[in-house]
Amino acid sequence: MAAIYDRVALIGLGLIAGSMSLAMREAGLAREVVGHARSPETRAVAREIGLVDRVAESAAEAVAGADLVVLAVPVGAMGAVAAEIAPHLKPGATVTDVGSVKQAVIEAVAPHIPAGVHFIPGHPLAGTEHSGPRSGFAALFRNRWWLLTPAPDSDPAAVERLSALIRAMGANVEAMDAAHHDLVLAVTSHTPHLIAYTMVGVADHLKRVTESEVIKYSAAGFRDFTRIAASDPTMWRDVFLQNKEAVLDILGRFTEELFVLQRAIRMGDGAHLHDYFTRTRAIRRGIIEAGQDTAAPDFGRSLAAGETPKP
Amino acid sequence: MAAIYDRVALIGLGLIAGSMSLAMREAGLAREVVGHARSPETRAVAREIGLVDRVAESAAEAVAGADLVVLAVPVGAMGAVAAEIAPHLKPGATVTDVGSVKQAVIEAVAPHIPAGVHFIPGHPLAGTEHSGPRSGFAALFRNRWWLLTPAPDSDPAAVERLSALIRAMGANVEAMDAAHHDLVLAVTSHTPHLIAYTMVGVADHLKRVTESEVIKYSAAGFRDFTRIAASDPTMWRDVFLQNKEAVLDILGRFTEELFVLQRAIRMGDGAHLHDYFTRTRAIRRGIIEAGQDTAAPDFGRSLAAGETPKP
């Protein structure tokens, strides 16, 4: 495939940026991929494993002459990085980011972007529980959604060029309003993660059940929570602080709903529980029909997460 | 392998009983497997697919002459079934169950068991989100835990014989006290399921985010919750009603802990969040080291549940 950008600069060299570099280089989507990470250790690893074509010693050096700049740092660090690179951006370049929250990133980054540079915020819905420069792989984005939240006055040609790059890495592109993005993600991702973290924390604190018992019998449902709760702590701290309003909104609804079910258990209201559990089944069927998961039963440990065990 | 029991009677022909029948017949662990289900439709399907050697028209007929009787009905139905079969049990036979709650089942079943019959309560930690007579498969129990909660005065030979059958189906046997079982499962299974049901319900009620958006972007974390929340409604209603005390105990701790994290988000206490998320990572590592899950990153949809996506 012909290169879509001449030079791409990746700021941050974790799971997402590393996977982007591998995917772009595998398909020849950029003439050169330059990368920078704040930590000298990360830069050393990136050089050792040849993660990018060139490792730059500063973010400013990395973005010099780049047609596309990707901010792939925790959302709390986006503003500072934008301020640092702003004077060095090439006129006509595109800046995007891969942060899990969009309104806060736009507020932090947009004021620094010079006239003549296109800022197109983005968010790939892809990842694993692993992080760091060794965790990336080229297939990470295949069949995943990559959301873009361009401003109404964004340059359509710049948006289309970035979309072409994303599609060439295997992902599906969809555009939406930044505020709506933050609410949708609060429901489908941020609040589920906070809940999983909490449940794992409860198990950790419980003295009457040993850690080895929790670990041994985790296949009964708990295991799926621990997988979620193993994600990168810095990234998630920033997500919750930066998408505070939407997360607190959804959390409020969650506890309200949980209290209703808790009361049904306490009062022995089996009909309420049965109705509730029947309705949630339909949503699951919708996800399988939409091709976002498989209905196949899960046999062994290698696919162990596919299974929802007996209680 | 030589048969361990001469005749095994399965009361209830859902996922667990069906899988037991297939596993026992595959390995020749019983000379005859007899089955009964209350619903005529289930009995017809069992006959059609040859799920057991013989389908009985009543539970009493099924247990006549059986050396092992397995109660595989929702925990709320165990007491009535025990009362029905009690007069027909063969002296020296063993009765076990596969319910997800143990104290309530023991209270409901034990009073009906005649002298000279061994009652050894059990609980296989295995299953899928599917249910019904067509959902079973012989490999379901391989590498899974199967907990037994025998009374202190149980006959050691009867416990050992049942354990041998379970091991021959591929599972690992462990004995524990019934009250402890109910607490451990409240932590590792019951409360996580209730939370997953709640989160899926919240998404369902939210008018500002469409169901198609929730389904489309479910890979960001929500999908694992829907898998759990698709389990059999009747079974789960009974679990919560029958393990009420332990579930309410763990739920209370959960909401307490969740409120602390919610407050940290509201107050912008990033250090608290970061510490909490770092500790939960260690538990995840323990589960991988214990061989109850794999650390491999997950690439495609067929293994999609293995992944914990970016938020």
PDB file of C-alpha atoms in Angstrom, chain B residues 50-283:
ATOM      1  CA  GLY B  50     -29.794 -39.609  23.330  1.00  0.00           C
ATOM      2  CA  LEU B  51     -28.515 -37.506  26.230  1.00  0.00           C
ATOM      3  CA  VAL B  52     -28.902 -40.348  28.761  1.00  0.00           C
ATOM      4  CA  ASP B  53     -29.339 -44.125  28.494  1.00  0.00           C
ATOM      5  CA  ARG B  54     -32.925 -43.910  29.694  1.00  0.00           C
ATOM      6  CA  VAL B  55     -35.347 -41.024  30.316  1.00  0.00           C
ATOM      7  CA  ALA B  56     -37.674 -41.665  33.265  1.00  0.00           C
ATOM      8  CA  GLU B  57     -41.177 -40.173  33.448  1.00  0.00           C
ATOM      9  CA  SER B  58     -40.865 -39.339  37.151  1.00  0.00           C
ATOM     10  CA  ALA B  59     -38.085 -38.570  39.611  1.00  0.00           C
ATOM     11  CA  ALA B  60     -39.222 -41.536  41.726  1.00  0.00           C
ATOM     12  CA  GLU B  61     -38.863 -43.893  38.766  1.00  0.00           C
ATOM     13  CA  ALA B  62     -35.440 -42.408  37.932  1.00  0.00           C
ATOM     14  CA  VAL B  63     -33.917 -42.983  41.394  1.00  0.00           C
ATOM     15  CA  ALA B  64     -35.240 -46.543  41.817  1.00  0.00           C
ATOM     16  CA  GLY B  65     -32.235 -48.838  42.119  1.00  0.00           C
ATOM     17  CA  ALA B  66     -29.713 -46.018  41.574  1.00  0.00           C
ATOM     18  CA  ASP B  67     -26.375 -46.102  43.447  1.00  0.00           C
ATOM     19  CA  LEU B  68     -25.847 -42.374  42.856  1.00  0.00           C
ATOM     20  CA  VAL B  69     -28.551 -39.730  42.621  1.00  0.00           C
ATOM     21  CA  VAL B  70     -27.559 -36.256  41.405  1.00  0.00           C
ATOM     22  CA  LEU B  71     -29.918 -33.351  42.127  1.00  0.00           C
ATOM     23  CA  ALA B  72     -29.289 -30.915  39.272  1.00  0.00           C
ATOM     24  CA  VAL B  73     -32.245 -28.532  39.590  1.00  0.00           C
ATOM     25  CA  PRO B  74     -32.290 -24.847  40.648  1.00  0.00           C
ATOM     26  CA  VAL B  75     -31.428 -24.578  44.352  1.00  0.00           C
ATOM     27  CA  GLY B  76     -34.929 -23.356  45.166  1.00  0.00           C
ATOM     28  CA  ALA B  77     -36.368 -26.655  43.901  1.00  0.00           C
ATOM     29  CA  MET B  78     -33.990 -29.020  45.742  1.00  0.00           C
ATOM     30  CA  GLY B  79     -36.151 -29.523  48.855  1.00  0.00           C
ATOM     31  CA  ALA B  80     -39.292 -30.540  46.941  1.00  0.00           C
ATOM     32  CA  VAL B  81     -37.332 -32.961  44.770  1.00  0.00           C
ATOM     33  CA  ALA B  82     -35.686 -34.537  47.839  1.00  0.00           C
ATOM     34  CA  ALA B  83     -39.099 -35.040  49.481  1.00  0.00           C
ATOM     35  CA  GLU B  84     -40.405 -36.670  46.309  1.00  0.00           C
ATOM     36  CA  ILE B  85     -37.572 -39.154  45.839  1.00  0.00           C
ATOM     37  CA  ALA B  86     -36.867 -39.996  49.498  1.00  0.00           C
ATOM     38  CA  PRO B  87     -39.200 -43.035  49.762  1.00  0.00           C
ATOM     39  CA  HIS B  88     -37.697 -44.522  46.591  1.00  0.00           C
ATOM     40  CA  LEU B  89     -33.981 -44.280  47.407  1.00  0.00           C
ATOM     41  CA  LYS B  90     -32.028 -47.525  47.508  1.00  0.00           C
ATOM     42  CA  PRO B  91     -30.390 -48.302  50.891  1.00  0.00           C
ATOM     43  CA  GLY B  92     -26.658 -47.530  50.716  1.00  0.00           C
ATOM     44  CA  ALA B  93     -27.103 -45.118  47.813  1.00  0.00           C
ATOM     45  CA  THR B  94     -25.390 -41.722  47.662  1.00  0.00           C
ATOM     46  CA  VAL B  95     -27.314 -38.499  46.983  1.00  0.00           C
ATOM     47  CA  THR B  96     -25.383 -35.431  45.847  1.00  0.00           C
ATOM     48  CA  ASP B  97     -26.393 -32.099  44.320  1.00  0.00           C
ATOM     49  CA  VAL B  98     -24.729 -29.520  42.086  1.00  0.00           C
ATOM     50  CA  GLY B  99     -26.244 -26.368  43.579  1.00  0.00           C
ATOM     51  CA  SER B 100     -24.287 -23.119  43.764  1.00  0.00           C
ATOM     52  CA  VAL B 101     -25.312 -22.554  47.385  1.00  0.00           C
ATOM     53  CA  LYS B 102     -24.683 -25.179  50.042  1.00  0.00           C
ATOM     54  CA  GLN B 103     -26.137 -24.249  53.454  1.00  0.00           C
ATOM     55  CA  ALA B 104     -29.657 -23.623  52.107  1.00  0.00           C
ATOM     56  CA  VAL B 105     -29.570 -26.826  50.056  1.00  0.00           C
ATOM     57  CA  ILE B 106     -28.435 -28.848  53.071  1.00  0.00           C
ATOM     58  CA  GLU B 107     -31.252 -27.368  55.187  1.00  0.00           C
ATOM     59  CA  ALA B 108     -33.784 -28.200  52.477  1.00  0.00           C
ATOM     60  CA  VAL B 109     -32.541 -31.656  51.493  1.00  0.00           C
ATOM     61  CA  ALA B 110     -30.910 -33.325  54.536  1.00  0.00           C
ATOM     62  CA  PRO B 111     -34.147 -33.765  56.587  1.00  0.00           C
ATOM     63  CA  HIS B 112     -35.608 -35.917  53.803  1.00  0.00           C
ATOM     64  CA  ILE B 113     -32.649 -38.284  53.407  1.00  0.00           C
ATOM     65  CA  PRO B 114     -33.447 -41.677  55.011  1.00  0.00           C
ATOM     66  CA  ALA B 115     -31.003 -43.422  57.363  1.00  0.00           C
ATOM     67  CA  GLY B 116     -28.591 -45.596  55.401  1.00  0.00           C
ATOM     68  CA  VAL B 117     -28.449 -43.194  52.452  1.00  0.00           C
ATOM     69  CA  HIS B 118     -25.373 -40.908  52.153  1.00  0.00           C
ATOM     70  CA  PHE B 119     -25.963 -37.228  51.390  1.00  0.00           C
ATOM     71  CA  ILE B 120     -22.803 -35.506  50.100  1.00  0.00           C
ATOM     72  CA  PRO B 121     -23.512 -31.943  48.861  1.00  0.00           C
ATOM     73  CA  GLY B 122     -21.394 -30.730  45.942  1.00  0.00           C
ATOM     74  CA  HIS B 123     -20.809 -27.812  43.595  1.00  0.00           C
ATOM     75  CA  PRO B 124     -18.909 -27.969  40.297  1.00  0.00           C
ATOM     76  CA  LEU B 125     -17.353 -24.574  39.444  1.00  0.00           C
ATOM     77  CA  ALA B 126     -17.994 -24.968  35.747  1.00  0.00           C
ATOM     78  CA  GLY B 127     -20.517 -23.776  33.247  1.00  0.00           C
ATOM     79  CA  THR B 128     -21.203 -21.543  30.294  1.00  0.00           C
ATOM     80  CA  GLU B 129     -23.786 -18.859  29.617  1.00  0.00           C
ATOM     81  CA  HIS B 130     -25.889 -21.514  27.853  1.00  0.00           C
ATOM     82  CA  SER B 131     -28.512 -23.698  29.508  1.00  0.00           C
ATOM     83  CA  GLY B 132     -30.908 -26.505  28.675  1.00  0.00           C
ATOM     84  CA  PRO B 133     -30.584 -30.152  27.556  1.00  0.00           C
ATOM     85  CA  ARG B 134     -28.701 -29.280  24.348  1.00  0.00           C
ATOM     86  CA  SER B 135     -26.008 -27.196  26.088  1.00  0.00           C
ATOM     87  CA  GLY B 136     -23.922 -29.955  27.721  1.00  0.00           C
ATOM     88  CA  PHE B 137     -20.530 -31.253  26.596  1.00  0.00           C
ATOM     89  CA  ALA B 138     -18.256 -33.934  28.062  1.00  0.00           C
ATOM     90  CA  ALA B 139     -15.236 -31.648  28.572  1.00  0.00           C
ATOM     91  CA  LEU B 140     -17.072 -29.096  30.741  1.00  0.00           C
ATOM     92  CA  PHE B 141     -15.444 -30.198  34.002  1.00  0.00           C
ATOM     93  CA  ARG B 142     -11.874 -30.635  32.807  1.00  0.00           C
ATOM     94  CA  ASN B 143      -9.440 -28.712  35.019  1.00  0.00           C
ATOM     95  CA  ARG B 144     -12.304 -27.196  36.970  1.00  0.00           C
ATOM     96  CA  TRP B 145     -12.809 -27.302  40.711  1.00  0.00           C
ATOM     97  CA  TRP B 146     -15.632 -29.397  42.183  1.00  0.00           C
ATOM     98  CA  LEU B 147     -16.278 -28.517  45.801  1.00  0.00           C
ATOM     99  CA  LEU B 148     -17.814 -31.023  48.226  1.00  0.00           C
ATOM    100  CA  THR B 149     -19.231 -30.009  51.612  1.00  0.00           C
ATOM    101  CA  PRO B 150     -19.744 -33.325  53.438  1.00  0.00           C
ATOM    102  CA  ALA B 151     -20.956 -33.329  57.039  1.00  0.00           C
ATOM    103  CA  PRO B 152     -18.305 -34.246  59.683  1.00  0.00           C
ATOM    104  CA  ASP B 153     -19.957 -37.670  60.138  1.00  0.00           C
ATOM    105  CA  SER B 154     -20.192 -38.509  56.423  1.00  0.00           C
ATOM    106  CA  ASP B 155     -19.066 -41.979  55.410  1.00  0.00           C
ATOM    107  CA  PRO B 156     -15.457 -41.642  54.153  1.00  0.00           C
ATOM    108  CA  ALA B 157     -15.867 -44.480  51.647  1.00  0.00           C
ATOM    109  CA  ALA B 158     -18.946 -42.857  50.080  1.00  0.00           C
ATOM    110  CA  VAL B 159     -17.115 -39.497  49.842  1.00  0.00           C
ATOM    111  CA  GLU B 160     -14.111 -41.176  48.262  1.00  0.00           C
ATOM    112  CA  ARG B 161     -16.250 -43.008  45.695  1.00  0.00           C
ATOM    113  CA  LEU B 162     -17.995 -39.792  44.638  1.00  0.00           C
ATOM    114  CA  SER B 163     -14.623 -38.016  44.503  1.00  0.00           C
ATOM    115  CA  ALA B 164     -13.277 -40.748  42.234  1.00  0.00           C
ATOM    116  CA  LEU B 165     -16.187 -40.195  39.819  1.00  0.00           C
ATOM    117  CA  ILE B 166     -15.590 -36.438  39.789  1.00  0.00           C
ATOM    118  CA  ARG B 167     -11.872 -36.844  39.170  1.00  0.00           C
ATOM    119  CA  ALA B 168     -12.598 -39.328  36.388  1.00  0.00           C
ATOM    120  CA  MET B 169     -14.686 -36.600  34.702  1.00  0.00           C
ATOM    121  CA  GLY B 170     -11.565 -34.394  34.745  1.00  0.00           C
ATOM    122  CA  ALA B 171     -12.262 -32.095  37.696  1.00  0.00           C
ATOM    123  CA  ASN B 172     -10.274 -31.405  40.881  1.00  0.00           C
ATOM    124  CA  VAL B 173     -12.056 -32.191  44.144  1.00  0.00           C
ATOM    125  CA  GLU B 174     -11.800 -30.119  47.295  1.00  0.00           C
ATOM    126  CA  ALA B 175     -13.785 -30.442  50.520  1.00  0.00           C
ATOM    127  CA  MET B 176     -14.773 -27.502  52.706  1.00  0.00           C
ATOM    128  CA  ASP B 177     -17.303 -26.404  55.279  1.00  0.00           C
ATOM    129  CA  ALA B 178     -20.690 -25.415  53.783  1.00  0.00           C
ATOM    130  CA  ALA B 179     -20.773 -21.949  55.419  1.00  0.00           C
ATOM    131  CA  HIS B 180     -17.290 -21.166  54.186  1.00  0.00           C
ATOM    132  CA  HIS B 181     -18.262 -22.349  50.703  1.00  0.00           C
ATOM    133  CA  ASP B 182     -21.160 -19.904  50.632  1.00  0.00           C
ATOM    134  CA  LEU B 183     -18.938 -16.982  51.647  1.00  0.00           C
ATOM    135  CA  VAL B 184     -16.171 -17.850  49.163  1.00  0.00           C
ATOM    136  CA  LEU B 185     -18.699 -18.120  46.344  1.00  0.00           C
ATOM    137  CA  ALA B 186     -20.404 -14.875  47.375  1.00  0.00           C
ATOM    138  CA  VAL B 187     -17.037 -13.179  46.748  1.00  0.00           C
ATOM    139  CA  THR B 188     -15.790 -15.028  43.678  1.00  0.00           C
ATOM    140  CA  SER B 189     -19.081 -15.522  41.882  1.00  0.00           C
ATOM    141  CA  HIS B 190     -22.414 -14.368  43.299  1.00  0.00           C
ATOM    142  CA  THR B 191     -21.643 -10.693  43.955  1.00  0.00           C
ATOM    143  CA  PRO B 192     -19.698 -10.278  40.682  1.00  0.00           C
ATOM    144  CA  HIS B 193     -22.723 -11.666  38.853  1.00  0.00           C
ATOM    145  CA  LEU B 194     -25.133  -9.296  40.592  1.00  0.00           C
ATOM    146  CA  ILE B 195     -22.886  -6.358  39.753  1.00  0.00           C
ATOM    147  CA  ALA B 196     -22.647  -7.403  36.126  1.00  0.00           C
ATOM    148  CA  TYR B 197     -26.425  -7.737  35.917  1.00  0.00           C
ATOM    149  CA  THR B 198     -26.774  -4.251  37.417  1.00  0.00           C
ATOM    150  CA  MET B 199     -24.340  -2.604  35.020  1.00  0.00           C
ATOM    151  CA  VAL B 200     -26.057  -4.165  32.017  1.00  0.00           C
ATOM    152  CA  GLY B 201     -29.392  -2.963  33.404  1.00  0.00           C
ATOM    153  CA  VAL B 202     -28.069   0.608  33.766  1.00  0.00           C
ATOM    154  CA  ALA B 203     -26.962   0.624  30.127  1.00  0.00           C
ATOM    155  CA  ASP B 204     -30.363  -0.698  29.113  1.00  0.00           C
ATOM    156  CA  HIS B 205     -32.194   2.119  30.906  1.00  0.00           C
ATOM    157  CA  LEU B 206     -30.038   4.990  29.669  1.00  0.00           C
ATOM    158  CA  LYS B 207     -31.957   6.918  27.067  1.00  0.00           C
ATOM    159  CA  ARG B 208     -29.132   9.215  25.938  1.00  0.00           C
ATOM    160  CA  VAL B 209     -27.001   6.284  24.791  1.00  0.00           C
ATOM    161  CA  THR B 210     -28.720   3.983  22.318  1.00  0.00           C
ATOM    162  CA  GLU B 211     -28.738   0.230  22.685  1.00  0.00           C
ATOM    163  CA  SER B 212     -26.959  -0.069  19.350  1.00  0.00           C
ATOM    164  CA  GLU B 213     -24.123   2.152  20.651  1.00  0.00           C
ATOM    165  CA  VAL B 214     -23.783   0.080  23.796  1.00  0.00           C
ATOM    166  CA  ILE B 215     -23.640  -3.082  21.708  1.00  0.00           C
ATOM    167  CA  LYS B 216     -21.273  -1.648  19.115  1.00  0.00           C
ATOM    168  CA  TYR B 217     -18.721  -0.339  21.582  1.00  0.00           C
ATOM    169  CA  SER B 218     -19.053  -3.163  24.089  1.00  0.00           C
ATOM    170  CA  ALA B 219     -15.519  -4.427  23.458  1.00  0.00           C
ATOM    171  CA  ALA B 220     -14.227  -1.592  25.648  1.00  0.00           C
ATOM    172  CA  GLY B 221     -14.998  -3.552  28.831  1.00  0.00           C
ATOM    173  CA  PHE B 222     -18.773  -3.872  28.962  1.00  0.00           C
ATOM    174  CA  ARG B 223     -18.825  -7.092  26.927  1.00  0.00           C
ATOM    175  CA  ASP B 224     -17.369  -9.179  29.754  1.00  0.00           C
ATOM    176  CA  PHE B 225     -20.229  -8.000  31.959  1.00  0.00           C
ATOM    177  CA  THR B 226     -22.877  -8.965  29.419  1.00  0.00           C
ATOM    178  CA  ARG B 227     -21.451 -12.455  29.139  1.00  0.00           C
ATOM    179  CA  ILE B 228     -21.865 -12.918  32.879  1.00  0.00           C
ATOM    180  CA  ALA B 229     -25.288 -11.276  32.816  1.00  0.00           C
ATOM    181  CA  ALA B 230     -26.620 -13.709  30.202  1.00  0.00           C
ATOM    182  CA  SER B 231     -26.653 -16.694  32.589  1.00  0.00           C
ATOM    183  CA  ASP B 232     -29.829 -18.572  33.441  1.00  0.00           C
ATOM    184  CA  PRO B 233     -32.314 -16.237  35.243  1.00  0.00           C
ATOM    185  CA  THR B 234     -34.005 -18.925  37.336  1.00  0.00           C
ATOM    186  CA  MET B 235     -30.757 -20.380  38.599  1.00  0.00           C
ATOM    187  CA  TRP B 236     -29.472 -16.946  39.565  1.00  0.00           C
ATOM    188  CA  ARG B 237     -32.690 -15.792  41.211  1.00  0.00           C
ATOM    189  CA  ASP B 238     -32.438 -18.844  43.460  1.00  0.00           C
ATOM    190  CA  VAL B 239     -28.749 -18.292  44.166  1.00  0.00           C
ATOM    191  CA  PHE B 240     -29.352 -14.776  45.467  1.00  0.00           C
ATOM    192  CA  LEU B 241     -32.401 -15.733  47.509  1.00  0.00           C
ATOM    193  CA  GLN B 242     -30.678 -18.796  48.991  1.00  0.00           C
ATOM    194  CA  ASN B 243     -27.294 -17.227  49.742  1.00  0.00           C
ATOM    195  CA  LYS B 244     -28.864 -13.989  50.935  1.00  0.00           C
ATOM    196  CA  GLU B 245     -26.744 -13.370  54.021  1.00  0.00           C
ATOM    197  CA  ALA B 246     -23.312 -13.814  52.453  1.00  0.00           C
ATOM    198  CA  VAL B 247     -24.291 -11.866  49.332  1.00  0.00           C
ATOM    199  CA  LEU B 248     -25.688  -8.945  51.368  1.00  0.00           C
ATOM    200  CA  ASP B 249     -22.521  -8.974  53.487  1.00  0.00           C
ATOM    201  CA  ILE B 250     -20.229  -8.764  50.451  1.00  0.00           C
ATOM    202  CA  LEU B 251     -22.515  -6.253  48.695  1.00  0.00           C
ATOM    203  CA  GLY B 252     -22.307  -3.983  51.733  1.00  0.00           C
ATOM    204  CA  ARG B 253     -18.530  -4.056  51.612  1.00  0.00           C
ATOM    205  CA  PHE B 254     -18.628  -3.471  47.879  1.00  0.00           C
ATOM    206  CA  THR B 255     -20.775  -0.335  48.017  1.00  0.00           C
ATOM    207  CA  GLU B 256     -18.705   1.002  50.934  1.00  0.00           C
ATOM    208  CA  GLU B 257     -15.528   0.558  48.905  1.00  0.00           C
ATOM    209  CA  LEU B 258     -17.156   1.954  45.748  1.00  0.00           C
ATOM    210  CA  PHE B 259     -18.210   5.094  47.624  1.00  0.00           C
ATOM    211  CA  VAL B 260     -14.619   5.661  48.730  1.00  0.00           C
ATOM    212  CA  LEU B 261     -13.426   5.476  45.119  1.00  0.00           C
ATOM    213  CA  GLN B 262     -16.343   7.631  43.966  1.00  0.00           C
ATOM    214  CA  ARG B 263     -15.362  10.260  46.530  1.00  0.00           C
ATOM    215  CA  ALA B 264     -11.731  10.101  45.361  1.00  0.00           C
ATOM    216  CA  ILE B 265     -12.924  10.821  41.819  1.00  0.00           C
ATOM    217  CA  ARG B 266     -15.120  13.699  42.985  1.00  0.00           C
ATOM    218  CA  MET B 267     -12.324  15.215  45.103  1.00  0.00           C
ATOM    219  CA  GLY B 268      -9.696  14.632  42.413  1.00  0.00           C
ATOM    220  CA  ASP B 269      -7.616  12.378  44.693  1.00  0.00           C
ATOM    221  CA  GLY B 270      -5.420  10.808  41.998  1.00  0.00           C
ATOM    222  CA  ALA B 271      -2.959   9.281  44.484  1.00  0.00           C
ATOM    223  CA  HIS B 272      -5.699   7.224  46.135  1.00  0.00           C
ATOM    224  CA  LEU B 273      -6.947   5.931  42.780  1.00  0.00           C
ATOM    225  CA  HIS B 274      -3.454   5.088  41.559  1.00  0.00           C
ATOM    226  CA  ASP B 275      -2.606   3.156  44.748  1.00  0.00           C
ATOM    227  CA  TYR B 276      -5.844   1.205  44.577  1.00  0.00           C
ATOM    228  CA  PHE B 277      -5.420   0.261  40.915  1.00  0.00           C
ATOM    229  CA  THR B 278      -1.817  -0.807  41.522  1.00  0.00           C
ATOM    230  CA  ARG B 279      -2.839  -3.231  44.280  1.00  0.00           C
ATOM    231  CA  THR B 280      -5.519  -4.915  42.168  1.00  0.00           C
ATOM    232  CA  ARG B 281      -2.902  -5.714  39.521  1.00  0.00           C
ATOM    233  CA  ALA B 282      -1.106  -8.029  41.931  1.00  0.00           C
ATOM    234  CA  ILE B 283      -4.208 -10.198  42.397  1.00  0.00           C
TER     235      ILE B 283
END
